[in-house]
Amino acid sequence: MSVSPHDERERLLQPWNNNNNNDPAAEEYNGIGPQSHFLFLSWKQPVAAVKGFRSHPSTPILFCTFLLFFLISFSRHIIEVPIIRLFELAACHEYYSRFEGAINGHDRDPDGRLCNVPDVQNELSTLTGWKFGLDAIPGLLLAIYYGSVAGKYGRKPVLLLFSTGMLLSLGWIVLICWLDGRVPIRLIWLSSLFICIGGGQRVAKAMLFTIVSDAVDASHRTRYLSFLSSIPHITTLIAPPLSAIFMRISIWLPFEVAIGALTLTYLLILAMPESSKLPPLQQDETITTSSHLSPSHQPLLSPQSASSSSSSKSIPDNPLGPSTWATEILTLLSHPSLRFTLTIFFSTRIALISKAFVYQHASESFGWEMSNTTFLRVSQALGASLVTLFALPLLSHPSPSVRQSRRFDLAVLRASLLVAAIGFAVLWQARASWMLVLALFVCGLSEAIQPATQGLATSFVPRNLNARLFTTVAVVETVGKLAGGPAMSALFKIGRTVGRGSLGVNFAASSAVFGALFLLAAVVRLKR
């Protein structure tokens, strides 16, 4: 049975409980109460957005989720450059300890000139590349398990385990580097074992995006996913300047701040409500068990698969009988549109690994001090914040149908993939510092890829499969990270000789990946 756009809009924008007209909490969700502008600040559409909530607990859940993601992202970005510098000093000490007059202590070679030799830089590339790859293994092996835990016991226990694992992992790295050559530096790779507790960043991120999907209806989901995606870029604007200042005081100070931020996450997780216990949405267009679908429910199909009637439906609530993790994953993988979005998640994760080598590239090819390279992230974060915090939310209006929302997400995805391909191409060809900064800004403008792809994926999935969807995405991304870490590390070594830095072939490879994904997205069409 077809539904008119007007009826669909009215249904989506109704509060969850229409019978509580005299309830102060219900008035609050109609845009009357004092909290109606709390999460929206000066936005012009607070009423429609608040009506997307199902009940009073959604607002504190969203607030805690955003703040928790801020602390997690801040703790990661505050040590992003210091940890590379710490690895470089440790590798440098190991190298010079073979010769008489070896450098000792982390206060030596402050400008990094003694460490800018091929043997040290190659070892640093190996340390960082394999560290990224090994960090991906716990998420690869355990994301599905933690998705089951989240579905059975809630999202909070998984987040508590994550904080524990990250604290232990960071503590191990600090210990090995503090021992300063008394133990092999490659023992830092064992820190990845502690990430098995909680599954690491990907699992935690999956839980946070699941919480937002639990709390917000489909017509506003892309907007709030974009807000959540903007948080790492906001912390990137804040953390690098602080990190540069802290590094001048002590190389250890950023790690102390990161440990403090991770400790605060315990209090926040314990205080936040459990999103899995929220009442179901009154009506979500993504959930349909009928075999007669309106055009708004048609998925994305490539021209070759457009004739398949079996793939023209969104996933129903209980597609394969009694729900198990295996049947849920098989259902997700059987959907052609979800296979398309998972391809995007996998490939972009491989390509984005290249950004981890930008700081080393700036140091050895342009003579930047490692502490100054933190400001490179500011350029990228400005572009990313411009897109995810302002442009995408302003352009993403509640649509009268799911099909229109998908059309918008697909257009954003295509544009972002093209911008990413251009940005990494400029990064590869950068011959001056200003070109490096410009390239990173352009790369930042492509950060709408994630929320746009998430918006597409969640439009085909019912609420009870949100956790499974995002943990499946976590597995796909960790596979990409596992493959991309060593591969990009090997590509980055190409062309390095005495007195000459890397040729940046890894940046060219990233540009090629994004270009191929753009061509793939360009041939995908909404079925009419």
Coordinates of C-alpha atoms in Angstrom, one line a residue:
M1 CA 0.0 0.0 0.0
S2 CA 1.4 3.3 -1.0
V3 CA 1.8 6.1 1.5
S4 CA 1.7 9.8 0.5
P5 CA 4.7 11.9 1.3
H6 CA 2.5 14.1 3.6
D7 CA 1.4 11.1 5.6
E8 CA 5.0 9.8 5.9
R9 CA 6.2 13.2 7.1
E10 CA 3.5 13.4 9.7
R11 CA 4.1 9.9 11.0
L12 CA 7.9 10.4 11.3
L13 CA 7.6 13.7 13.1
Q14 CA 5.1 12.6 15.7
P15 CA 6.4 12.1 19.3
W16 CA 6.7 8.5 20.4
N17 CA 3.8 8.7 22.8
N18 CA 0.9 10.8 21.5
N19 CA -1.2 10.2 24.6
N20 CA 1.0 12.2 26.9
N21 CA -0.3 15.6 25.9
N22 CA -0.5 16.7 29.5
D23 CA 2.8 15.3 30.5
P24 CA 5.5 18.0 30.9
A25 CA 8.0 15.6 29.4
A26 CA 5.8 15.3 26.4
E27 CA 5.6 19.0 26.1
E28 CA 9.4 19.2 26.2
Y29 CA 9.6 16.9 23.2
N30 CA 7.2 19.1 21.3
G31 CA 9.7 21.9 21.5
I32 CA 8.1 23.6 24.5
G33 CA 10.2 22.5 27.4
P34 CA 13.5 24.1 28.6
Q35 CA 15.6 21.3 27.0
S36 CA 14.2 21.7 23.5
H37 CA 17.2 23.7 22.3
F38 CA 19.8 21.9 24.4
L39 CA 21.4 19.9 21.6
F40 CA 20.6 22.3 18.8
L41 CA 22.0 25.6 20.0
S42 CA 21.0 28.2 17.4
W43 CA 19.6 25.7 14.8
K44 CA 16.4 26.8 13.1
Q45 CA 14.7 23.4 13.3
P46 CA 14.8 22.3 16.9
V47 CA 11.1 21.3 17.0
A48 CA 11.3 18.8 14.2
A49 CA 14.5 17.3 15.5
V50 CA 13.1 16.9 19.0
K51 CA 10.0 15.3 17.7
G52 CA 12.2 12.6 16.2
F53 CA 12.9 11.4 19.8
R54 CA 10.8 8.7 21.1
S55 CA 10.9 9.6 24.8
H56 CA 12.6 11.7 27.5
P57 CA 15.8 9.5 28.0
S58 CA 17.0 10.2 24.4
T59 CA 18.4 13.7 25.1
P60 CA 20.7 12.6 28.0
I61 CA 21.8 9.6 26.0
L62 CA 22.8 11.7 23.1
F63 CA 24.6 14.2 25.3
C64 CA 26.5 11.5 27.1
T65 CA 27.3 9.8 23.8
F66 CA 28.7 13.0 22.2
L67 CA 30.8 13.8 25.4
L68 CA 32.1 10.2 25.6
F69 CA 33.2 10.3 22.0
F70 CA 34.9 13.6 22.6
L71 CA 37.0 12.1 25.5
I72 CA 37.9 9.0 23.5
S73 CA 38.9 11.0 20.4
F74 CA 40.8 13.6 22.5
S75 CA 42.8 10.8 24.2
R76 CA 43.7 9.4 20.8
H77 CA 44.6 12.7 19.1
I78 CA 46.6 14.2 22.0
I79 CA 49.2 11.4 21.6
E80 CA 49.0 10.9 17.9
V81 CA 52.3 12.8 17.1
P82 CA 54.0 12.2 20.5
I83 CA 53.7 8.5 20.1
I84 CA 55.4 8.7 16.7
R85 CA 58.1 10.8 18.2
L86 CA 58.5 8.4 21.1
F87 CA 58.8 5.5 18.6
E88 CA 61.4 7.5 16.6
L89 CA 63.5 8.2 19.7
A90 CA 63.4 4.6 20.7
A91 CA 64.4 3.4 17.3
C92 CA 67.0 6.1 17.1
H93 CA 68.5 5.0 20.4
E94 CA 68.6 1.4 19.3
Y95 CA 70.4 2.4 16.1
Y96 CA 73.0 4.5 17.6
S97 CA 73.6 2.1 20.5
R98 CA 75.5 0.0 18.1
F99 CA 78.2 2.7 17.8
E100 CA 80.4 4.5 20.3
G101 CA 78.9 7.6 21.8
A102 CA 75.3 6.5 21.5
I103 CA 72.6 9.0 22.3
N104 CA 70.9 8.3 25.6
G105 CA 67.6 9.5 27.0
H106 CA 64.5 11.0 25.5
D107 CA 65.8 14.5 25.9
R108 CA 68.5 14.1 23.3
D109 CA 68.2 15.0 19.6
P110 CA 65.4 17.5 20.2
D111 CA 65.1 18.6 16.5
G112 CA 65.3 15.0 15.1
R113 CA 68.2 15.6 12.8
L114 CA 70.2 12.6 14.1
C115 CA 67.1 10.4 13.6
N116 CA 66.6 11.5 10.0
V117 CA 68.7 8.6 8.5
P118 CA 67.2 5.9 6.3
D119 CA 67.8 3.0 8.8
V120 CA 66.0 4.8 11.6
Q121 CA 63.1 6.1 9.4
N122 CA 62.6 2.6 7.9
E123 CA 62.4 1.1 11.3
L124 CA 59.9 3.8 12.3
S125 CA 57.8 3.0 9.3
T126 CA 57.9 -0.6 10.2
L127 CA 56.9 0.1 13.9
T128 CA 54.0 2.3 13.0
G129 CA 52.8 0.3 10.0
W130 CA 52.7 -3.0 11.9
K131 CA 51.3 -1.3 15.0
F132 CA 48.3 -0.1 13.0
G133 CA 47.9 -3.5 11.5
L134 CA 48.2 -5.4 14.8
D135 CA 45.8 -3.0 16.5
A136 CA 43.2 -4.1 14.0
I137 CA 43.3 -7.8 14.8
P138 CA 41.3 -7.6 18.1
G139 CA 38.5 -5.8 16.4
L140 CA 38.6 -8.2 13.5
L141 CA 38.4 -11.3 15.8
L142 CA 36.1 -10.0 18.5
A143 CA 33.8 -7.3 17.0
I144 CA 31.1 -9.9 16.3
Y145 CA 31.4 -11.3 19.8
Y146 CA 31.1 -7.8 21.4
G147 CA 28.2 -7.1 19.1
S148 CA 26.5 -10.1 20.6
V149 CA 27.4 -8.9 24.1
A150 CA 25.9 -5.4 23.3
G151 CA 22.7 -7.0 22.0
K152 CA 22.3 -9.2 25.1
Y153 CA 23.6 -7.1 27.9
G154 CA 23.6 -3.6 26.5
R155 CA 26.1 -1.1 25.0
K156 CA 27.5 0.1 28.3
P157 CA 29.4 -3.1 29.4
V158 CA 31.2 -3.1 26.0
L159 CA 32.3 0.5 26.4
L160 CA 33.5 -0.2 29.9
L161 CA 35.7 -3.0 28.7
F162 CA 37.0 -0.8 25.9
S163 CA 38.2 1.9 28.3
T164 CA 40.0 -0.8 30.4
G165 CA 41.7 -2.3 27.3
M166 CA 42.9 1.1 26.0
L167 CA 44.3 2.1 29.4
L168 CA 46.3 -1.1 29.6
S169 CA 47.5 -0.9 26.0
L170 CA 48.7 2.7 26.4
G171 CA 50.4 1.9 29.7
W172 CA 52.3 -0.9 28.0
I173 CA 53.6 1.4 25.3
V174 CA 54.7 4.0 27.8
L175 CA 56.5 1.3 29.8
I176 CA 58.4 -0.1 26.9
C177 CA 59.5 3.3 25.6
W178 CA 60.4 4.5 29.2
L179 CA 62.8 1.5 29.5
D180 CA 64.8 3.3 26.8
G181 CA 66.6 0.5 24.9
R182 CA 66.8 -1.9 27.8
V183 CA 64.2 -4.0 26.0
P184 CA 63.6 -4.4 22.2
I185 CA 61.4 -1.5 21.0
R186 CA 59.3 -4.0 18.9
L187 CA 57.8 -5.2 22.2
I188 CA 55.4 -2.3 21.8
W189 CA 53.5 -4.6 19.3
L190 CA 52.3 -6.6 22.3
S191 CA 50.2 -3.7 23.4
S192 CA 47.7 -4.9 20.8
L193 CA 46.9 -7.9 23.1
F194 CA 45.3 -5.6 25.6
I195 CA 43.0 -4.2 23.0
C196 CA 41.3 -7.6 23.0
I197 CA 39.6 -6.3 26.1
G198 CA 36.8 -4.3 24.6
G199 CA 37.8 -4.8 21.0
G200 CA 39.5 -1.4 20.5
Q201 CA 38.5 1.9 18.8
R202 CA 36.4 0.3 16.1
V203 CA 34.2 -1.6 18.5
A204 CA 33.7 1.4 20.7
K205 CA 32.9 3.6 17.7
A206 CA 30.4 1.0 16.6
M207 CA 28.7 1.1 20.0
L208 CA 28.5 4.9 19.9
F209 CA 27.0 5.0 16.4
T210 CA 24.6 2.3 17.4
I211 CA 23.5 4.4 20.4
V212 CA 22.7 7.3 18.1
S213 CA 20.8 5.1 15.7
D214 CA 18.9 3.7 18.7
A215 CA 18.0 7.2 19.9
V216 CA 17.1 9.0 16.7
D217 CA 14.6 8.1 13.9
A218 CA 15.5 7.6 10.3
S219 CA 14.5 11.0 9.1
H220 CA 17.1 12.7 11.3
R221 CA 19.7 10.0 11.6
T222 CA 22.1 11.2 9.0
R223 CA 22.2 14.6 10.6
Y224 CA 23.1 13.2 14.0
L225 CA 25.5 10.7 12.6
S226 CA 27.2 13.7 10.9
F227 CA 27.3 15.6 14.3
L228 CA 28.9 12.5 15.9
S229 CA 31.4 12.2 13.0
S230 CA 32.4 15.8 13.5
I231 CA 33.7 15.2 17.1
P232 CA 37.1 13.6 16.1
H233 CA 37.7 16.6 13.9
I234 CA 36.8 19.0 16.7
T235 CA 39.3 17.2 19.0
T236 CA 41.8 17.4 16.2
L237 CA 41.5 21.2 16.2
I238 CA 42.0 21.2 20.0
A239 CA 44.5 18.4 20.7
P240 CA 47.4 19.2 18.2
P241 CA 48.1 22.7 19.6
L242 CA 48.0 21.3 23.2
S243 CA 50.1 18.3 22.1
A244 CA 52.8 20.6 20.6
I245 CA 52.9 22.7 23.8
F246 CA 53.0 19.6 26.0
M247 CA 55.8 18.0 23.9
R248 CA 58.0 21.1 24.5
I249 CA 57.5 20.6 28.3
S250 CA 57.9 16.8 28.3
I251 CA 57.4 14.0 25.9
W252 CA 55.5 12.1 28.6
L253 CA 52.9 14.9 29.4
P254 CA 50.5 14.1 26.5
F255 CA 50.4 10.5 27.6
E256 CA 49.4 11.6 31.1
V257 CA 46.6 13.7 29.8
A258 CA 45.4 10.9 27.6
I259 CA 45.3 8.5 30.5
G260 CA 43.3 11.0 32.5
A261 CA 40.8 11.4 29.7
L262 CA 40.3 7.7 29.4
T263 CA 39.8 7.4 33.2
L264 CA 37.0 10.0 33.0
T265 CA 35.2 7.8 30.4
Y266 CA 34.4 5.3 33.2
L267 CA 32.4 7.9 35.1
L268 CA 30.5 9.0 32.0
I269 CA 29.7 5.5 30.9
L270 CA 28.3 4.6 34.3
A271 CA 26.2 7.7 34.4
M272 CA 24.7 7.5 30.9
P273 CA 21.3 5.7 30.3
E274 CA 21.3 2.4 28.4
S275 CA 20.0 3.0 24.9
S276 CA 19.1 -0.7 24.2
K277 CA 16.3 -0.3 26.8
L278 CA 14.6 2.6 25.1
P279 CA 11.1 1.9 23.9
P280 CA 10.8 1.2 20.1
L281 CA 10.2 3.9 17.7
Q282 CA 6.6 4.6 16.9
Q283 CA 7.2 4.0 13.2
D284 CA 10.4 3.8 11.3
E285 CA 10.4 3.7 7.5
T286 CA 13.4 1.4 7.5
I287 CA 11.4 -1.4 9.0
T288 CA 9.0 -3.2 6.7
T289 CA 7.8 -6.8 6.7
S290 CA 5.3 -6.3 3.8
S291 CA 6.1 -7.7 0.4
H292 CA 4.3 -4.7 -1.2
L293 CA 6.6 -1.7 -0.9
S294 CA 6.2 1.8 -2.0
P295 CA 8.9 3.3 -4.3
S296 CA 10.4 5.0 -1.2
H297 CA 11.5 1.6 0.1
Q298 CA 13.5 0.6 -3.0
P299 CA 17.2 0.0 -2.4
L300 CA 20.3 1.1 -4.3
L301 CA 21.0 -1.1 -7.2
S302 CA 23.6 -1.2 -9.8
P303 CA 22.3 -1.5 -13.4
Q304 CA 23.3 -5.2 -13.6
S305 CA 21.2 -6.1 -10.5
A306 CA 18.2 -3.8 -11.1
S307 CA 16.2 -6.7 -12.4
S308 CA 16.4 -8.6 -9.2
S309 CA 13.0 -8.3 -7.4
S310 CA 14.3 -10.2 -4.4
S311 CA 16.8 -7.4 -3.6
S312 CA 14.3 -4.6 -3.9
K313 CA 13.2 -4.7 -0.2
S314 CA 14.6 -3.4 3.0
I315 CA 15.5 -6.0 5.6
P316 CA 12.5 -7.0 7.7
D317 CA 12.5 -7.3 11.5
N318 CA 13.0 -11.0 11.6
P319 CA 14.2 -12.1 8.2
L320 CA 15.3 -15.6 8.8
G321 CA 13.3 -16.9 11.7
P322 CA 14.8 -17.0 15.2
S323 CA 17.6 -14.4 15.5
T324 CA 21.2 -15.5 15.9
W325 CA 24.3 -13.7 15.2
A326 CA 25.0 -15.9 12.1
T327 CA 21.6 -15.4 10.6
E328 CA 21.7 -11.7 11.2
I329 CA 25.1 -11.3 9.5
L330 CA 24.1 -13.5 6.6
T331 CA 21.0 -11.3 6.2
L332 CA 23.2 -8.2 6.1
L333 CA 25.6 -9.7 3.6
S334 CA 22.8 -10.9 1.4
H335 CA 21.5 -7.4 0.7
P336 CA 23.1 -5.9 -2.4
S337 CA 22.8 -2.3 -1.1
L338 CA 24.6 -3.3 2.1
R339 CA 27.3 -5.0 0.2
F340 CA 27.9 -1.8 -1.7
T341 CA 28.1 0.2 1.6
L342 CA 30.4 -2.4 3.1
T343 CA 32.7 -2.1 0.1
I344 CA 32.9 1.6 0.7
F345 CA 33.8 1.1 4.4
F346 CA 36.4 -1.5 3.6
S347 CA 38.2 0.4 0.8
T348 CA 38.2 3.8 2.4
R349 CA 39.8 2.3 5.5
I350 CA 42.7 1.0 3.4
A351 CA 43.1 4.3 1.7
L352 CA 42.9 6.5 4.8
I353 CA 45.8 4.6 6.4
S354 CA 48.1 6.9 4.3
K355 CA 47.3 9.9 6.5
A356 CA 49.2 8.2 9.4
F357 CA 52.4 8.8 7.4
V358 CA 51.9 12.5 6.7
Y359 CA 53.8 13.6 9.8
Q360 CA 56.8 11.5 9.0
H361 CA 56.7 12.7 5.4
A362 CA 56.6 16.3 6.5
S363 CA 59.5 15.7 8.9
E364 CA 61.9 13.9 6.5
S365 CA 60.9 15.6 3.2
F366 CA 60.2 19.2 4.3
G367 CA 62.4 19.5 7.4
W368 CA 59.6 20.0 9.8
E369 CA 60.3 19.3 13.5
M370 CA 58.1 16.5 14.6
S371 CA 56.4 18.6 17.3
N372 CA 55.4 21.1 14.6
T373 CA 53.7 18.5 12.4
T374 CA 50.8 18.4 14.8
F375 CA 49.5 21.5 13.1
L376 CA 49.1 19.6 9.9
R377 CA 46.1 17.9 11.4
V378 CA 44.5 21.4 12.0
S379 CA 44.3 21.9 8.3
Q380 CA 42.5 18.6 7.7
A381 CA 40.3 19.1 10.7
L382 CA 39.2 22.5 9.5
G383 CA 38.0 21.0 6.2
A384 CA 36.4 18.1 8.0
S385 CA 34.6 20.2 10.6
L386 CA 33.3 22.5 7.9
V387 CA 31.6 19.6 6.2
T388 CA 30.4 17.4 9.1
L389 CA 29.5 20.1 11.6
F390 CA 28.0 22.7 9.3
A391 CA 27.6 21.9 5.6
L392 CA 26.1 18.4 5.8
P393 CA 23.7 19.0 8.8
L394 CA 22.5 22.2 7.1
L395 CA 21.9 20.5 3.8
S396 CA 20.4 17.3 5.4
H397 CA 16.8 18.2 6.0
P398 CA 14.2 15.6 7.1
S399 CA 12.9 14.0 3.9
P400 CA 9.3 12.9 3.3
S401 CA 10.5 9.5 2.1
V402 CA 13.3 7.1 2.6
R403 CA 14.1 7.2 -1.1
Q404 CA 14.8 10.9 -1.0
S405 CA 17.1 10.5 2.0
R406 CA 19.0 7.8 0.1
R407 CA 19.2 10.0 -3.0
F408 CA 20.8 12.8 -0.8
D409 CA 23.2 10.4 0.9
L410 CA 24.3 8.9 -2.4
A411 CA 25.0 12.4 -3.9
V412 CA 27.0 13.3 -0.8
L413 CA 29.0 10.1 -1.1
R414 CA 29.9 10.6 -4.7
A415 CA 31.1 14.1 -4.2
S416 CA 33.1 13.2 -1.1
L417 CA 34.9 10.3 -2.9
L418 CA 35.9 12.6 -5.8
V419 CA 37.2 15.2 -3.4
A420 CA 39.2 12.5 -1.5
A421 CA 40.8 11.3 -4.8
I422 CA 41.8 14.9 -5.6
G423 CA 43.1 15.6 -2.1
F424 CA 45.4 12.5 -2.0
A425 CA 46.7 13.2 -5.5
V426 CA 47.7 16.8 -4.4
L427 CA 49.3 15.3 -1.3
W428 CA 51.3 12.9 -3.5
Q429 CA 52.5 15.8 -5.7
A430 CA 53.2 18.3 -2.9
R431 CA 56.5 19.9 -3.4
A432 CA 56.2 22.7 -0.8
S433 CA 54.8 22.9 2.7
W434 CA 51.8 25.0 1.6
M435 CA 50.8 22.3 -0.9
L436 CA 50.9 19.8 1.9
V437 CA 48.6 21.9 4.1
L438 CA 46.2 22.5 1.2
A439 CA 46.1 18.8 0.3
L440 CA 45.1 17.9 3.9
F441 CA 42.4 20.6 3.9
V442 CA 41.0 19.1 0.7
C443 CA 41.2 15.6 2.2
G444 CA 39.2 17.0 5.2
L445 CA 36.4 18.1 2.9
S446 CA 35.9 14.4 2.0
E447 CA 35.0 13.4 5.6
A448 CA 31.3 13.2 4.8
I449 CA 32.0 9.8 3.3
Q450 CA 31.3 8.1 6.7
P451 CA 28.0 9.7 7.7
A452 CA 26.6 9.5 4.2
T453 CA 27.5 5.8 3.9
Q454 CA 26.1 5.1 7.4
G455 CA 22.9 6.9 6.5
L456 CA 22.6 4.7 3.5
A457 CA 23.3 1.5 5.4
T458 CA 20.9 2.2 8.3
S459 CA 18.1 3.0 5.9
F460 CA 17.9 -0.7 5.0
V461 CA 18.2 -2.1 8.5
P462 CA 15.6 -2.3 11.3
R463 CA 16.4 -1.0 14.8
N464 CA 17.0 -4.5 16.3
L465 CA 19.9 -5.0 13.8
N466 CA 21.6 -1.7 14.5
A467 CA 24.3 -3.1 16.8
R468 CA 24.9 -6.0 14.4
L469 CA 25.2 -3.6 11.4
F470 CA 27.8 -1.4 13.1
T471 CA 29.9 -4.3 14.5
T472 CA 29.9 -5.8 11.1
V473 CA 31.1 -2.5 9.7
A474 CA 33.8 -2.6 12.5
V475 CA 34.9 -6.0 11.3
V476 CA 35.1 -4.8 7.7
E477 CA 37.0 -1.7 8.6
T478 CA 39.5 -3.6 10.8
V479 CA 40.1 -6.0 7.9
G480 CA 40.8 -2.9 5.8
K481 CA 43.1 -1.5 8.4
L482 CA 44.9 -4.8 8.8
A483 CA 45.5 -5.0 5.1
G484 CA 46.3 -1.3 4.7
G485 CA 48.8 -0.8 7.5
P486 CA 51.6 -3.0 6.2
A487 CA 50.8 -2.2 2.6
M488 CA 51.0 1.5 3.0
S489 CA 54.1 1.2 5.1
A490 CA 55.8 -0.7 2.3
L491 CA 54.7 1.8 -0.3
F492 CA 55.9 4.7 1.9
K493 CA 59.4 3.2 1.9
I494 CA 59.7 3.5 -1.9
G495 CA 62.3 6.0 -3.0
R496 CA 63.9 6.7 0.3
T497 CA 67.7 7.1 0.2
V498 CA 70.4 9.0 2.1
G499 CA 69.5 12.7 1.9
R500 CA 66.2 12.0 0.2
G501 CA 62.8 11.2 1.7
S502 CA 60.0 8.9 0.5
L503 CA 58.3 9.5 -2.9
G504 CA 54.9 9.3 -1.2
V505 CA 53.7 6.4 -3.4
N506 CA 51.2 5.5 -0.7
F507 CA 49.4 8.8 -1.2
A508 CA 49.1 8.0 -4.9
A509 CA 47.7 4.6 -4.1
S510 CA 45.1 6.2 -1.8
S511 CA 44.0 8.6 -4.6
A512 CA 43.6 5.6 -6.9
V513 CA 41.4 3.8 -4.4
F514 CA 39.1 6.8 -3.9
G515 CA 39.0 7.3 -7.7
A516 CA 37.8 3.7 -8.2
L517 CA 35.2 4.0 -5.5
F518 CA 33.9 7.2 -7.1
L519 CA 33.5 5.4 -10.4
L520 CA 31.6 2.6 -8.6
A521 CA 29.3 5.0 -6.8
A522 CA 28.7 6.9 -10.1
V523 CA 27.1 3.8 -11.7
V524 CA 24.9 3.0 -8.7
R525 CA 21.4 4.2 -9.2
L526 CA 18.3 4.4 -7.1
K527 CA 15.8 1.9 -8.6
R528 CA 12.8 3.6 -10.0

